[in-house]
mmCIF file of C-alpha atoms and ligand atoms in Angstrom:
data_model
loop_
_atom_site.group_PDB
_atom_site.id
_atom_site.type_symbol
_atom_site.label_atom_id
_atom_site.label_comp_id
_atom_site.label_asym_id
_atom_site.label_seq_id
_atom_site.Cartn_x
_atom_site.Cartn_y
_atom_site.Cartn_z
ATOM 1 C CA UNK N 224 25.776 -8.627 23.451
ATOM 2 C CA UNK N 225 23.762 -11.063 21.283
ATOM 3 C CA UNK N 226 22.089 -9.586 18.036
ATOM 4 C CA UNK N 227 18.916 -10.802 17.051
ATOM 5 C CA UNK N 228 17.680 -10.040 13.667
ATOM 6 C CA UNK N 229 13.598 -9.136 13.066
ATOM 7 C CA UNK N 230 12.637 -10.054 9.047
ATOM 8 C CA UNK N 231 11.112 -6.513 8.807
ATOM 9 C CA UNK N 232 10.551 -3.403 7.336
ATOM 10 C CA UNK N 233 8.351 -2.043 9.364
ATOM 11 C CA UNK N 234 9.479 0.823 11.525
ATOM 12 C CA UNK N 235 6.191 0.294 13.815
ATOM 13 C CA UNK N 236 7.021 -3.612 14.923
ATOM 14 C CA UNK N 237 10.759 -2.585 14.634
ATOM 15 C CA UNK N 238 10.675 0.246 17.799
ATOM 16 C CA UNK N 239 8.016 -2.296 19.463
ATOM 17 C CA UNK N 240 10.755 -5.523 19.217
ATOM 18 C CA UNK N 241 13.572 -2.885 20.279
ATOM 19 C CA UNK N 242 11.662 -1.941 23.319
ATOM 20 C CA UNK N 243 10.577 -5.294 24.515
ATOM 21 C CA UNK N 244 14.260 -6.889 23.877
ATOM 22 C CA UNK N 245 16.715 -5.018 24.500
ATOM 23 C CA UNK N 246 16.096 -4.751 28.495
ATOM 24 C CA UNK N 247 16.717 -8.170 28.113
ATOM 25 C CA UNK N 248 20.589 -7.518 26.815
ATOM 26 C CA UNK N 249 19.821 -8.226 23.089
ATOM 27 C CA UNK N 250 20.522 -5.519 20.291
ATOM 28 C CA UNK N 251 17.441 -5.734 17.361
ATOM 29 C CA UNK N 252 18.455 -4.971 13.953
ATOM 30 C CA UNK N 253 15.885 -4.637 11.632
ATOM 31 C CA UNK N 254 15.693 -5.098 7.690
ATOM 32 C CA UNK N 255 15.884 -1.223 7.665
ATOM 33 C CA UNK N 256 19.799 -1.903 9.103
ATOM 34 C CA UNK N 257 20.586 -4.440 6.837
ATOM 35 C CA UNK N 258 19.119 -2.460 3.464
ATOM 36 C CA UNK N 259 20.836 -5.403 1.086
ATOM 37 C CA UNK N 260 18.708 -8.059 2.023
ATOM 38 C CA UNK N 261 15.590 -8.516 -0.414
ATOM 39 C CA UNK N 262 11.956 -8.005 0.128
ATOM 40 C CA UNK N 263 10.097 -11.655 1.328
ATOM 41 C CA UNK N 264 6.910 -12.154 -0.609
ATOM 42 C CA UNK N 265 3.704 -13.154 1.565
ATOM 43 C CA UNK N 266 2.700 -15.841 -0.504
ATOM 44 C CA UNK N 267 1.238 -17.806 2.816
ATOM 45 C CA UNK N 268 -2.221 -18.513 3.521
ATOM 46 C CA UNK N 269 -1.731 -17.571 7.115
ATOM 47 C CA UNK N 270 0.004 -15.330 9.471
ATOM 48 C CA UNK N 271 2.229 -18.504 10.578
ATOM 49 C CA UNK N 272 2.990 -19.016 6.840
ATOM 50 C CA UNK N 273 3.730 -15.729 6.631
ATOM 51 C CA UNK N 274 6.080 -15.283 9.662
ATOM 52 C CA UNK N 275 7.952 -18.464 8.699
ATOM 53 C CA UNK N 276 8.950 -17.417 4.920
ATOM 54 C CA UNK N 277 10.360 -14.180 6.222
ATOM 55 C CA UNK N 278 12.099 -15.814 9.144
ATOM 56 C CA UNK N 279 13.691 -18.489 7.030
ATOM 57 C CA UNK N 280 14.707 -16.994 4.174
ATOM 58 C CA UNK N 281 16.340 -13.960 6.200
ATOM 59 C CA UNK N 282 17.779 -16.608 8.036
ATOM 60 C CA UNK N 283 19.225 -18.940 5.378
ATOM 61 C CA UNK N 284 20.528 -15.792 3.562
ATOM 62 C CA UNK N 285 22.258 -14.454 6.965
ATOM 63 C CA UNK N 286 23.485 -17.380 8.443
ATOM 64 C CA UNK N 287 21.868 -15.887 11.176
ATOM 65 C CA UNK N 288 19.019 -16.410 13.927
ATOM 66 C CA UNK N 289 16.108 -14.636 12.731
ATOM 67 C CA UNK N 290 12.728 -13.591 14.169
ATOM 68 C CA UNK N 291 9.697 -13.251 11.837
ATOM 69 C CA UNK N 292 6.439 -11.051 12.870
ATOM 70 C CA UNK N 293 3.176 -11.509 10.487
ATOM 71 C CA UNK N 294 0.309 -10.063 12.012
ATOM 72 C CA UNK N 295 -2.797 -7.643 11.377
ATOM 73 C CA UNK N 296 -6.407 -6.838 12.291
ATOM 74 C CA UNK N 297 -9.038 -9.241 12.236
ATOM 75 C CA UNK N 298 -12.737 -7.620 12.116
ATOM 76 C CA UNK N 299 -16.188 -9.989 12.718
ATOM 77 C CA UNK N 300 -18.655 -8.308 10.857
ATOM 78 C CA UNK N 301 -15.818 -8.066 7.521
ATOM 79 C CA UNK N 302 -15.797 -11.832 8.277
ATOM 80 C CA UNK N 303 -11.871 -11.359 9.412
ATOM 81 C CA UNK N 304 -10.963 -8.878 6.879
ATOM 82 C CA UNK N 305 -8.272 -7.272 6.791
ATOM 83 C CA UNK N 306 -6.165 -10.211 8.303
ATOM 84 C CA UNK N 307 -3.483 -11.386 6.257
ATOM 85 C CA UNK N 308 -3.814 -9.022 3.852
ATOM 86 C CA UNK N 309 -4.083 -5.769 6.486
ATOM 87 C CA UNK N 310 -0.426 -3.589 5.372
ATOM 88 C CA UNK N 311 -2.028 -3.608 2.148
ATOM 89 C CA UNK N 312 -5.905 -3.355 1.796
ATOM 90 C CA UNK N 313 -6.404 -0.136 0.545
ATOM 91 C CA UNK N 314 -3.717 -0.796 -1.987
ATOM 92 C CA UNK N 315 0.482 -1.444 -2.530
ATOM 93 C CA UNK N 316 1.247 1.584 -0.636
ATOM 94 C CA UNK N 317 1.133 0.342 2.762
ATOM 95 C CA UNK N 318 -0.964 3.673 4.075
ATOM 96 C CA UNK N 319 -2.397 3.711 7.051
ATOM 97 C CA UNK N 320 -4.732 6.290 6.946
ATOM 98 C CA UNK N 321 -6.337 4.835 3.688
ATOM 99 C CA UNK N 322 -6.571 1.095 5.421
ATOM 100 C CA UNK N 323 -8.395 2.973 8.729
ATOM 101 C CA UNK N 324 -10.499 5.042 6.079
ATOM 102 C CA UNK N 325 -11.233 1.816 4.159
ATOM 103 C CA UNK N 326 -12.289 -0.685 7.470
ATOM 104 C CA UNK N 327 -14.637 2.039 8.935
ATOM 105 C CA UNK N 328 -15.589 3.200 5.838
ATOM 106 C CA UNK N 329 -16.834 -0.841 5.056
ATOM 107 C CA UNK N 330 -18.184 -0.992 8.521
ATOM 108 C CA UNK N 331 -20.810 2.202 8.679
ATOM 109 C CA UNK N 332 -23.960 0.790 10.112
ATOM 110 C CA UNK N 333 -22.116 -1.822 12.442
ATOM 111 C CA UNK N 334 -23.997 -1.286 15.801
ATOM 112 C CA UNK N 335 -21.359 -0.923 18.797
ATOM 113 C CA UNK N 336 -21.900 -4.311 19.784
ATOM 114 C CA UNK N 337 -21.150 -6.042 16.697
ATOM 115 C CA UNK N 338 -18.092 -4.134 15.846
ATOM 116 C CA UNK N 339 -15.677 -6.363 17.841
ATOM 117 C CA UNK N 340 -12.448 -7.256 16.784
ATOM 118 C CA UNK N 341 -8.595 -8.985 17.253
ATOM 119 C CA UNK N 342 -4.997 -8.061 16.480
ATOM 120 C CA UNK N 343 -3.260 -11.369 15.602
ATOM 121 C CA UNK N 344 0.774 -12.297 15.714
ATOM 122 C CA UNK N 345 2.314 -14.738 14.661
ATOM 123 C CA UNK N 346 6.288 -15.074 15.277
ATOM 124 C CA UNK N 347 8.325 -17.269 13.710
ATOM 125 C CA UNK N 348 11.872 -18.078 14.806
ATOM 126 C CA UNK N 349 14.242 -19.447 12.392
ATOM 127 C CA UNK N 350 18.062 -20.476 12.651
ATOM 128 C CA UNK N 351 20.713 -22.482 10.677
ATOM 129 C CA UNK N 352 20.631 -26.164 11.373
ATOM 130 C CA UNK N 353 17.394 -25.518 13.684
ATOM 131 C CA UNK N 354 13.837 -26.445 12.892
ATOM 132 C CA UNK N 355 11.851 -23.462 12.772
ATOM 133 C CA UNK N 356 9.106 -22.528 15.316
ATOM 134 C CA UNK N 357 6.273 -20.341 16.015
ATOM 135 C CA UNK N 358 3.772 -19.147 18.466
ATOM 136 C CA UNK N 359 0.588 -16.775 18.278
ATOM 137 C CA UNK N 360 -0.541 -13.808 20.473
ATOM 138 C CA UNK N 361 -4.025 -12.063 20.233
ATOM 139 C CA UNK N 362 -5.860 -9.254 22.117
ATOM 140 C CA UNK N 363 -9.404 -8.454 22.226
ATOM 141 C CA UNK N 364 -11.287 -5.073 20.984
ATOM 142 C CA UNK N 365 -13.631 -3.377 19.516
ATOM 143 C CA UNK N 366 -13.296 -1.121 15.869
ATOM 144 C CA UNK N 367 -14.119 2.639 16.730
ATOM 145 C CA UNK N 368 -16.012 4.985 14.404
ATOM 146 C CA UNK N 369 -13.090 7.444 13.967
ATOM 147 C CA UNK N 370 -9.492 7.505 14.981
ATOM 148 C CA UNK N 371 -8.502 8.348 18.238
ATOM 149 C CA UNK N 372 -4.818 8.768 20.015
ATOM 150 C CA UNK N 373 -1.392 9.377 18.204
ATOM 151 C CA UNK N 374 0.801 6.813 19.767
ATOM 152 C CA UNK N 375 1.447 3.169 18.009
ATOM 153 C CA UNK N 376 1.355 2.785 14.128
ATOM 154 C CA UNK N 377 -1.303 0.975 11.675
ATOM 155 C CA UNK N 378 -5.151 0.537 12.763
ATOM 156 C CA UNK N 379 -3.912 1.347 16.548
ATOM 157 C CA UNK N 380 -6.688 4.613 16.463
ATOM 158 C CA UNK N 381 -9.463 2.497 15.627
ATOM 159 C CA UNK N 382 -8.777 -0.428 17.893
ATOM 160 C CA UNK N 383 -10.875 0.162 21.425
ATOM 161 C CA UNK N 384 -8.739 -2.110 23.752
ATOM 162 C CA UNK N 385 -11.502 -4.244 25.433
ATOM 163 C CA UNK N 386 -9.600 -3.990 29.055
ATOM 164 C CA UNK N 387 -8.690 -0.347 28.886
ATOM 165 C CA UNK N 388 -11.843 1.351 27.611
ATOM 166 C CA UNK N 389 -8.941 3.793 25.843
ATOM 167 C CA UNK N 390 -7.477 3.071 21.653
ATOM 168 C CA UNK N 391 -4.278 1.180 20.945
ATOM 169 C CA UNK N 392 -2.829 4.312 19.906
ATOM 170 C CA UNK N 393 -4.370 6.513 23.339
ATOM 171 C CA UNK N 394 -2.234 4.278 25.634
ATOM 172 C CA UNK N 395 1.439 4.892 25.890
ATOM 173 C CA UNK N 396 3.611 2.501 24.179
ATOM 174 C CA UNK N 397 5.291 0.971 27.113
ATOM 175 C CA UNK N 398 1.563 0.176 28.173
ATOM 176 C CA UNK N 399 1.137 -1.407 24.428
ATOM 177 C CA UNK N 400 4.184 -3.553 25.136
ATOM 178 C CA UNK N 401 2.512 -5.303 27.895
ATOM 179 C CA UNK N 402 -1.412 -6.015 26.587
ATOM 180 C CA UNK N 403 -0.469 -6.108 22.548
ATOM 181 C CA UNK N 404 -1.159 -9.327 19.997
ATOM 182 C CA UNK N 405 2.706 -9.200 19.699
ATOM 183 C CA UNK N 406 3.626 -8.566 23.311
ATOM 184 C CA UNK N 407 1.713 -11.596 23.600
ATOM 185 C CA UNK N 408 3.404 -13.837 21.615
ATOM 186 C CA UNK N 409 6.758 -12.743 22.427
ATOM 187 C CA UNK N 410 5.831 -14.214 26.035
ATOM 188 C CA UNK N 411 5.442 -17.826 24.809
ATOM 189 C CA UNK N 412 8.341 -16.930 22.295
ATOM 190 C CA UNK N 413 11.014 -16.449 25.481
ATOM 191 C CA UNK N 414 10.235 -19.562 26.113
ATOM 192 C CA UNK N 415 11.564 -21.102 22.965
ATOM 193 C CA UNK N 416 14.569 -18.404 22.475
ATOM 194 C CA UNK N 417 17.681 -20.217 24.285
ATOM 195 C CA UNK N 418 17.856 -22.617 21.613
ATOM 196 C CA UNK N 419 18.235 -20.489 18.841
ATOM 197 C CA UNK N 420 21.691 -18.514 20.569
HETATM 198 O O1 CZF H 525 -2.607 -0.894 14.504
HETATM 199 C C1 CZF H 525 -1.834 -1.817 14.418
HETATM 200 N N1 CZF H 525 -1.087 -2.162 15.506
HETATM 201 C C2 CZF H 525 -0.265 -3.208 15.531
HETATM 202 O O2 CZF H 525 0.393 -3.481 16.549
HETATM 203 C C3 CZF H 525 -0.198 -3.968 14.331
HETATM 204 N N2 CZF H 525 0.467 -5.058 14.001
HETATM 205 C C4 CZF H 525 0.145 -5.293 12.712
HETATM 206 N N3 CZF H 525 -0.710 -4.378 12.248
HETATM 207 C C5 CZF H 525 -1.278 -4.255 10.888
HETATM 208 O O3 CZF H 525 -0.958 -5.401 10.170
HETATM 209 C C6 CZF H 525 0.054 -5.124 9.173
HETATM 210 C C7 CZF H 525 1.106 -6.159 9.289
HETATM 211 O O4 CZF H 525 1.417 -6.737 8.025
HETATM 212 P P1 CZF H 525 2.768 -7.536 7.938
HETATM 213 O O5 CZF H 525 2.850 -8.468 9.099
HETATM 214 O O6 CZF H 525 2.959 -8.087 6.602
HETATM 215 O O7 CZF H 525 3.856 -6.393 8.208
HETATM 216 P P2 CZF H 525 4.398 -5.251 7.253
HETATM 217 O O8 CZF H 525 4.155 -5.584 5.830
HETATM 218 O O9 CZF H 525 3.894 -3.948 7.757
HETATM 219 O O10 CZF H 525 5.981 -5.327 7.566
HETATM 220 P P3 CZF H 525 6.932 -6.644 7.414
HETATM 221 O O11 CZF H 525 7.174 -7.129 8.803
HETATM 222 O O12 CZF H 525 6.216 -7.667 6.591
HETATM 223 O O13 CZF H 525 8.187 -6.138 6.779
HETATM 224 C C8 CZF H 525 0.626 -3.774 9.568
HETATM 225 O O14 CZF H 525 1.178 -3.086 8.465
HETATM 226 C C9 CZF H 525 -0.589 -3.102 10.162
HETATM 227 O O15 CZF H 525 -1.424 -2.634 9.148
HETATM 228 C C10 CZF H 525 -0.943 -3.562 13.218
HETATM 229 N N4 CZF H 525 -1.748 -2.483 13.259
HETATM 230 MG MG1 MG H 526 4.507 -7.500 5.218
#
């Protein structure tokens, strides 16, 4: 079976890229199985910055194919806040309960209809000898006024899926699969995929 390794640490994206590939007959690993390999800074500009630092350097230091996922919430009314900068933007910790406290928190007042919203992703693929490439996925909502649902991982309570009247984190995760940002881009990403094996 063909492994293909996902640049990160992030147990959320992790289960989500283990579900979507491995029907497809190819074992995930995850930076959380290969604990040696160092953290990638995010010094990129953009998601698809982002996604192609991780992928390349996990890449180059693996000898390995390598798929990259930089992605995050992107609210209108905080003029794309959180975006690039959504693991972290109520501090190093990476909590998600203090990032959901902090966007609706920063967004009291918002009328219903001005609280709309995107999850981004941006993949990156990267292999030795290959030039790397990426795609982007998106999906449409709205920002809730308090969390709702217990499935998913990040601002999934808080993100009304436009289509499904129902939170990211109120649908069950095989559902998620199929609508998410990442779900998404992983469609144009098949595409691309035989020439990286
Ligand atoms: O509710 C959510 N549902 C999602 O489906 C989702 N996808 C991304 N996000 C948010 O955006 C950050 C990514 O930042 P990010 O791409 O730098 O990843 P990360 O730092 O968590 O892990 P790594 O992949 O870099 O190791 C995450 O932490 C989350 O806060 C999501 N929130
Ligand atoms: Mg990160």
């Amino acid at each position: 079976m063909s492994q293909i390794i996902i640049a990160t640490r992030n147990e959320g994206k992790a289960a989500e890229f283990k579900a979507l590939f491995e029907p497809k007959g190819l074992q995930v690993a995850s930076l959380n199985e290969l604990p040696d390999l160092p953290e990638v800074e995010e010094t990129g500009h953009s998601f698809e910055e982002n996604a192609i630092l991780k992928a390349e350097i996990i890449s180059k230091l693996t000898g390995k194919p390598v798929i990259a996922d930089d992605s995050g919430l992107s609210v209108d009314s905080l003029g794309g806040e959180p975006g690039i900068y959504s693991a972290r933007y109520a501090g190093e910790e990476k909590d998600d309960a203090a990032n959901i406290e902090k966007v609706l928190e920063s967004m009291k007042g918002v009328e219903k209809d001005q609280r709309t919203a995107r999850f981004r992703c941006a993949l990156a693929i990267a292999a030795p000898g290959k030039e790397t490439k990426t795609v982007e996925g998106s999906v449409e909502g709205y920002i809730t006024e308090k969390p709702e649902g217990l499935h998913g991982f990040g601002y999934d309570p808080i993100f009304l899926v436009k289509d499904k009247g129902a939170t990211m984190a109120q649908i069950s995760p095989e559902e998620k699969n199929k609508i998410s940002h990442r779900a998404d881009a992983l469609k144009k990403l098949e595409k691309l995929i035989g020439e990286y094996f």
